[in-house]
Each structure stands twice: as structure tokens, then as C-alpha cells.
């Protein structure tokens, strides 16, 4: 009795046997694809690890034109911190943006309110150094060391970003007695268009800054210079000042009540409600001034 030759798979009547033979035929190809996929996944994971280990920012910095900045600043003209706080509440940002009240104005002008300012945030972050102290050196050697530190470790790379309407916001080393802000550089920033400065830490030469009448909001005086104390870590990245996130491009409002940070995306809506609060307040106070026989000052005009 002769046994018939095996029929091709397509003619096989047993479906289970047909599937088994098909799978067995394709198995090597499946294994090849699996190995390739796993290798690619491992390579991608290694690349991601390398990127993360090199340092990664997860909050992007948006770029706004000078015209955009001027338009948003116009919406905030003459608004006070209190008005803006109400505006923040009105758009659902209750308690947001209010900087720690320990960060306060260095000086006040209660006639023309020139200590107040409204600006668009340019940010910088200084961190404590890990470098050893300079030790005892000759005067020339010390001056050379300090100059190198200023140029290489603790410079001011944010200066080219300052333009009319800019508010410089600095996260600094509050625990170190360092005056990153002084009577000289604060005037150079003003020359670039900076309308005011906010820092989470210190400033020095405070008597002269008061005389110069450059708006400054800070925590307390610092006496030392940057060399040997801090280093610049980043420019125009999100920072934290007084418990508040500050992103480049946010609107900064500062007066005798302190500092408030308005997220750029909400700025126009916040300003619109704050304007209503301010105008209503001035109208009410004008009536009270009249009844009390007081001269109408600039705060009610």
C-alpha cells in the first residue's frame, strides 16, 4: 500500500495542523523582529538616560516680542498689587503669585510712588559655590582671582535681554552674605530699560540705591561680593522667588504691599478686572476726600 505525498499547506484539511506549520515557519522571523525591537528600545532608553543625566528642563521658555511686552504693560498701567491680587482671584488664581512679604521695597516714595513698578520678567538664578575660598593672597593676585570669578563663574549674562519695560527677577543665595546687586550694576541695568529689580535674597550699597531711586525689592542687605560666594546657574529659565514660580515673560507688579507675579497667559484678563477695582476705589476715595476736605493727590486721579 502506497502512502500519498503530503499535500501543500493550503490544501491541508486539518486547520490546527495548518496553523502550527504556519507558525513554525514564521517563528524565526518573529524572533528576529523581537530582537531588533528590544535592541532599539534599549538604545532609545540609553539615549534618554544620557539626556536626563546631562540635565533637562521640563518647563519651556516662551519668547515674546518687544511689542507684545509693551501691549501687556499698557494694560497694567498704574495698577496696584492689591488690584492685581483681586484680578487673580477673579480668574480663579486665588492666592497665586503673591511673593513672600519678607521681600519688600528698599525705599518708598509716598508722594509720587516712584518705588512702584510694573514690568515683564527677565530671570536669573545664582547658586552657592562649591569652590574653596581664595585664601590669603597679594593684592594683585587677589584682584586677578576676583576678576576671573566675575567673568567665568558669576557674570551677568542676562544683561543683553534687558529692554524697556523689563523687570529683572533674581533667585539668589539668601543664606550667603552676598550682594549680587549693588549701586553700580543696578544703574547699568536701568540704562538698558529695566524698570525694577526683585531678588529672593540680598543687595548691598543700599544707601546709594535709595539715593539713586532705582526700585528694588529684596529680603535683607548683603555685604560680600559674588567671588567666592555664588555662581550663575541659568538665565531666562523658570525660577522660584518668595515661594512663587516666575517664568520669563510673566508680569511683575510691585509696590508698598509687596510683589505679585501674573502668569502671562492670564495677564490681560487679570488686568481688565484689576482696572475695574482700581477705578471703583479711586471714585469712592475721591468722594471721601471731598467730604474730609482733603486735597486730591495723584492716587485718586
PDB file of N, CA, C and O in Angstrom, residues 12 22 28 44 47-48 51-52 59-60 65 75 79 97 111 120 122 151 157 184 205 217 225 250 294:
ATOM      1  N   UNK A  12      -4.342  21.451   3.068  1.00  0.00           N
ATOM      2  CA  UNK A  12      -4.472  20.608   4.267  1.00  0.00           C
ATOM      3  C   UNK A  12      -5.857  20.789   4.862  1.00  0.00           C
ATOM      4  O   UNK A  12      -6.337  21.910   5.020  1.00  0.00           O
ATOM      5  N   UNK A  22       2.263  26.879   9.877  1.00  0.00           N
ATOM      6  CA  UNK A  22       2.448  28.290   9.508  1.00  0.00           C
ATOM      7  C   UNK A  22       3.235  29.027  10.582  1.00  0.00           C
ATOM      8  O   UNK A  22       4.170  29.788  10.301  1.00  0.00           O
ATOM      9  N   UNK A  28      11.038  32.019  13.263  1.00  0.00           N
ATOM     10  CA  UNK A  28      12.352  32.673  13.187  1.00  0.00           C
ATOM     11  C   UNK A  28      12.262  34.164  12.835  1.00  0.00           C
ATOM     12  O   UNK A  28      12.990  34.993  13.366  1.00  0.00           O
ATOM     13  N   UNK A  44      17.125  53.464  22.699  1.00  0.00           N
ATOM     14  CA  UNK A  44      16.361  54.694  22.970  1.00  0.00           C
ATOM     15  C   UNK A  44      16.381  55.027  24.453  1.00  0.00           C
ATOM     16  O   UNK A  44      16.538  56.175  24.852  1.00  0.00           O
ATOM     17  N   UNK A  47      19.683  56.460  25.368  1.00  0.00           N
ATOM     18  CA  UNK A  47      19.779  57.847  24.898  1.00  0.00           C
ATOM     19  C   UNK A  47      19.031  58.784  25.829  1.00  0.00           C
ATOM     20  O   UNK A  47      19.531  59.852  26.196  1.00  0.00           O
ATOM     21  N   UNK A  48      17.809  58.389  26.228  1.00  0.00           N
ATOM     22  CA  UNK A  48      17.020  59.211  27.146  1.00  0.00           C
ATOM     23  C   UNK A  48      17.741  59.383  28.475  1.00  0.00           C
ATOM     24  O   UNK A  48      17.744  60.467  29.058  1.00  0.00           O
ATOM     25  N   UNK A  51      20.442  61.942  28.059  1.00  0.00           N
ATOM     26  CA  UNK A  51      19.893  63.307  28.002  1.00  0.00           C
ATOM     27  C   UNK A  51      19.533  63.791  29.402  1.00  0.00           C
ATOM     28  O   UNK A  51      19.847  64.924  29.792  1.00  0.00           O
ATOM     29  N   UNK A  52      18.864  62.943  30.169  1.00  0.00           N
ATOM     30  CA  UNK A  52      18.465  63.324  31.522  1.00  0.00           C
ATOM     31  C   UNK A  52      19.678  63.563  32.408  1.00  0.00           C
ATOM     32  O   UNK A  52      19.711  64.507  33.201  1.00  0.00           O
ATOM     33  N   UNK A  59      10.102  72.795  31.841  1.00  0.00           N
ATOM     34  CA  UNK A  59       9.229  73.952  31.613  1.00  0.00           C
ATOM     35  C   UNK A  59       9.894  74.821  30.558  1.00  0.00           C
ATOM     36  O   UNK A  59      10.998  75.326  30.770  1.00  0.00           O
ATOM     37  N   UNK A  60       9.247  74.967  29.430  1.00  0.00           N
ATOM     38  CA  UNK A  60       9.850  75.714  28.327  1.00  0.00           C
ATOM     39  C   UNK A  60       9.755  77.215  28.565  1.00  0.00           C
ATOM     40  O   UNK A  60       8.898  77.693  29.314  1.00  0.00           O
ATOM     41  N   UNK A  65       7.748  89.287  21.777  1.00  0.00           N
ATOM     42  CA  UNK A  65       8.362  90.446  21.130  1.00  0.00           C
ATOM     43  C   UNK A  65       8.271  91.664  22.037  1.00  0.00           C
ATOM     44  O   UNK A  65       7.475  91.712  22.984  1.00  0.00           O
ATOM     45  N   UNK A  75      -1.788  97.511  29.497  1.00  0.00           N
ATOM     46  CA  UNK A  75      -2.993  97.040  30.195  1.00  0.00           C
ATOM     47  C   UNK A  75      -2.850  97.138  31.708  1.00  0.00           C
ATOM     48  O   UNK A  75      -3.852  97.237  32.426  1.00  0.00           O
ATOM     49  N   UNK A  79      -1.803 100.088  37.847  1.00  0.00           N
ATOM     50  CA  UNK A  79      -2.467  99.114  38.720  1.00  0.00           C
ATOM     51  C   UNK A  79      -1.597  98.827  39.942  1.00  0.00           C
ATOM     52  O   UNK A  79      -0.370  98.815  39.875  1.00  0.00           O
ATOM     53  N   UNK A  97       0.745  83.678  42.956  1.00  0.00           N
ATOM     54  CA  UNK A  97       1.570  84.812  42.538  1.00  0.00           C
ATOM     55  C   UNK A  97       1.994  85.756  43.630  1.00  0.00           C
ATOM     56  O   UNK A  97       2.797  86.664  43.382  1.00  0.00           O
ATOM     57  N   UNK A 111       4.697 110.194  47.788  1.00  0.00           N
ATOM     58  CA  UNK A 111       4.129 111.343  47.087  1.00  0.00           C
ATOM     59  C   UNK A 111       3.851 110.982  45.629  1.00  0.00           C
ATOM     60  O   UNK A 111       2.720 111.079  45.143  1.00  0.00           O
ATOM     61  N   UNK A 120       8.002  93.273  32.786  1.00  0.00           N
ATOM     62  CA  UNK A 120       7.966  91.915  32.234  1.00  0.00           C
ATOM     63  C   UNK A 120       9.233  91.187  32.693  1.00  0.00           C
ATOM     64  O   UNK A 120      10.345  91.686  32.509  1.00  0.00           O
ATOM     65  N   UNK A 122      12.467  89.177  33.322  1.00  0.00           N
ATOM     66  CA  UNK A 122      13.684  88.536  32.824  1.00  0.00           C
ATOM     67  C   UNK A 122      14.300  87.882  34.052  1.00  0.00           C
ATOM     68  O   UNK A 122      14.448  88.534  35.090  1.00  0.00           O
ATOM     69  N   UNK A 151      34.059  87.022  35.659  1.00  0.00           N
ATOM     70  CA  UNK A 151      33.903  86.782  34.225  1.00  0.00           C
ATOM     71  C   UNK A 151      33.558  85.335  33.899  1.00  0.00           C
ATOM     72  O   UNK A 151      32.845  85.073  32.929  1.00  0.00           O
ATOM     73  N   UNK A 157      25.012  87.393  32.435  1.00  0.00           N
ATOM     74  CA  UNK A 157      24.641  87.116  31.042  1.00  0.00           C
ATOM     75  C   UNK A 157      23.225  87.516  30.676  1.00  0.00           C
ATOM     76  O   UNK A 157      22.830  87.432  29.513  1.00  0.00           O
ATOM     77  N   UNK A 184      26.106 100.178  41.623  1.00  0.00           N
ATOM     78  CA  UNK A 184      26.664 100.378  40.286  1.00  0.00           C
ATOM     79  C   UNK A 184      25.901  99.574  39.243  1.00  0.00           C
ATOM     80  O   UNK A 184      25.345 100.137  38.290  1.00  0.00           O
ATOM     81  N   UNK A 205      25.197  98.207  49.152  1.00  0.00           N
ATOM     82  CA  UNK A 205      25.187  99.642  48.798  1.00  0.00           C
ATOM     83  C   UNK A 205      23.774 100.207  48.886  1.00  0.00           C
ATOM     84  O   UNK A 205      23.357 101.034  48.061  1.00  0.00           O
ATOM     85  N   UNK A 217      13.289  95.432  45.316  1.00  0.00           N
ATOM     86  CA  UNK A 217      12.550  94.639  46.294  1.00  0.00           C
ATOM     87  C   UNK A 217      13.429  93.455  46.671  1.00  0.00           C
ATOM     88  O   UNK A 217      13.824  92.665  45.801  1.00  0.00           O
ATOM     89  N   UNK A 225      30.892  90.369  48.111  1.00  0.00           N
ATOM     90  CA  UNK A 225      30.782  90.347  46.654  1.00  0.00           C
ATOM     91  C   UNK A 225      30.559  88.904  46.189  1.00  0.00           C
ATOM     92  O   UNK A 225      30.667  87.955  46.962  1.00  0.00           O
ATOM     93  N   UNK A 250       6.424  86.657  32.396  1.00  0.00           N
ATOM     94  CA  UNK A 250       5.341  86.959  33.340  1.00  0.00           C
ATOM     95  C   UNK A 250       5.345  88.447  33.671  1.00  0.00           C
ATOM     96  O   UNK A 250       6.370  89.130  33.536  1.00  0.00           O
ATOM     97  N   UNK A 294      -9.884 117.043  51.948  1.00  0.00           N
ATOM     98  CA  UNK A 294      -8.515 116.719  51.602  1.00  0.00           C
ATOM     99  C   UNK A 294      -8.218 117.097  50.164  1.00  0.00           C
ATOM    100  O   UNK A 294      -9.089 117.043  49.287  1.00  0.00           O
TER     101      UNK A 294
END
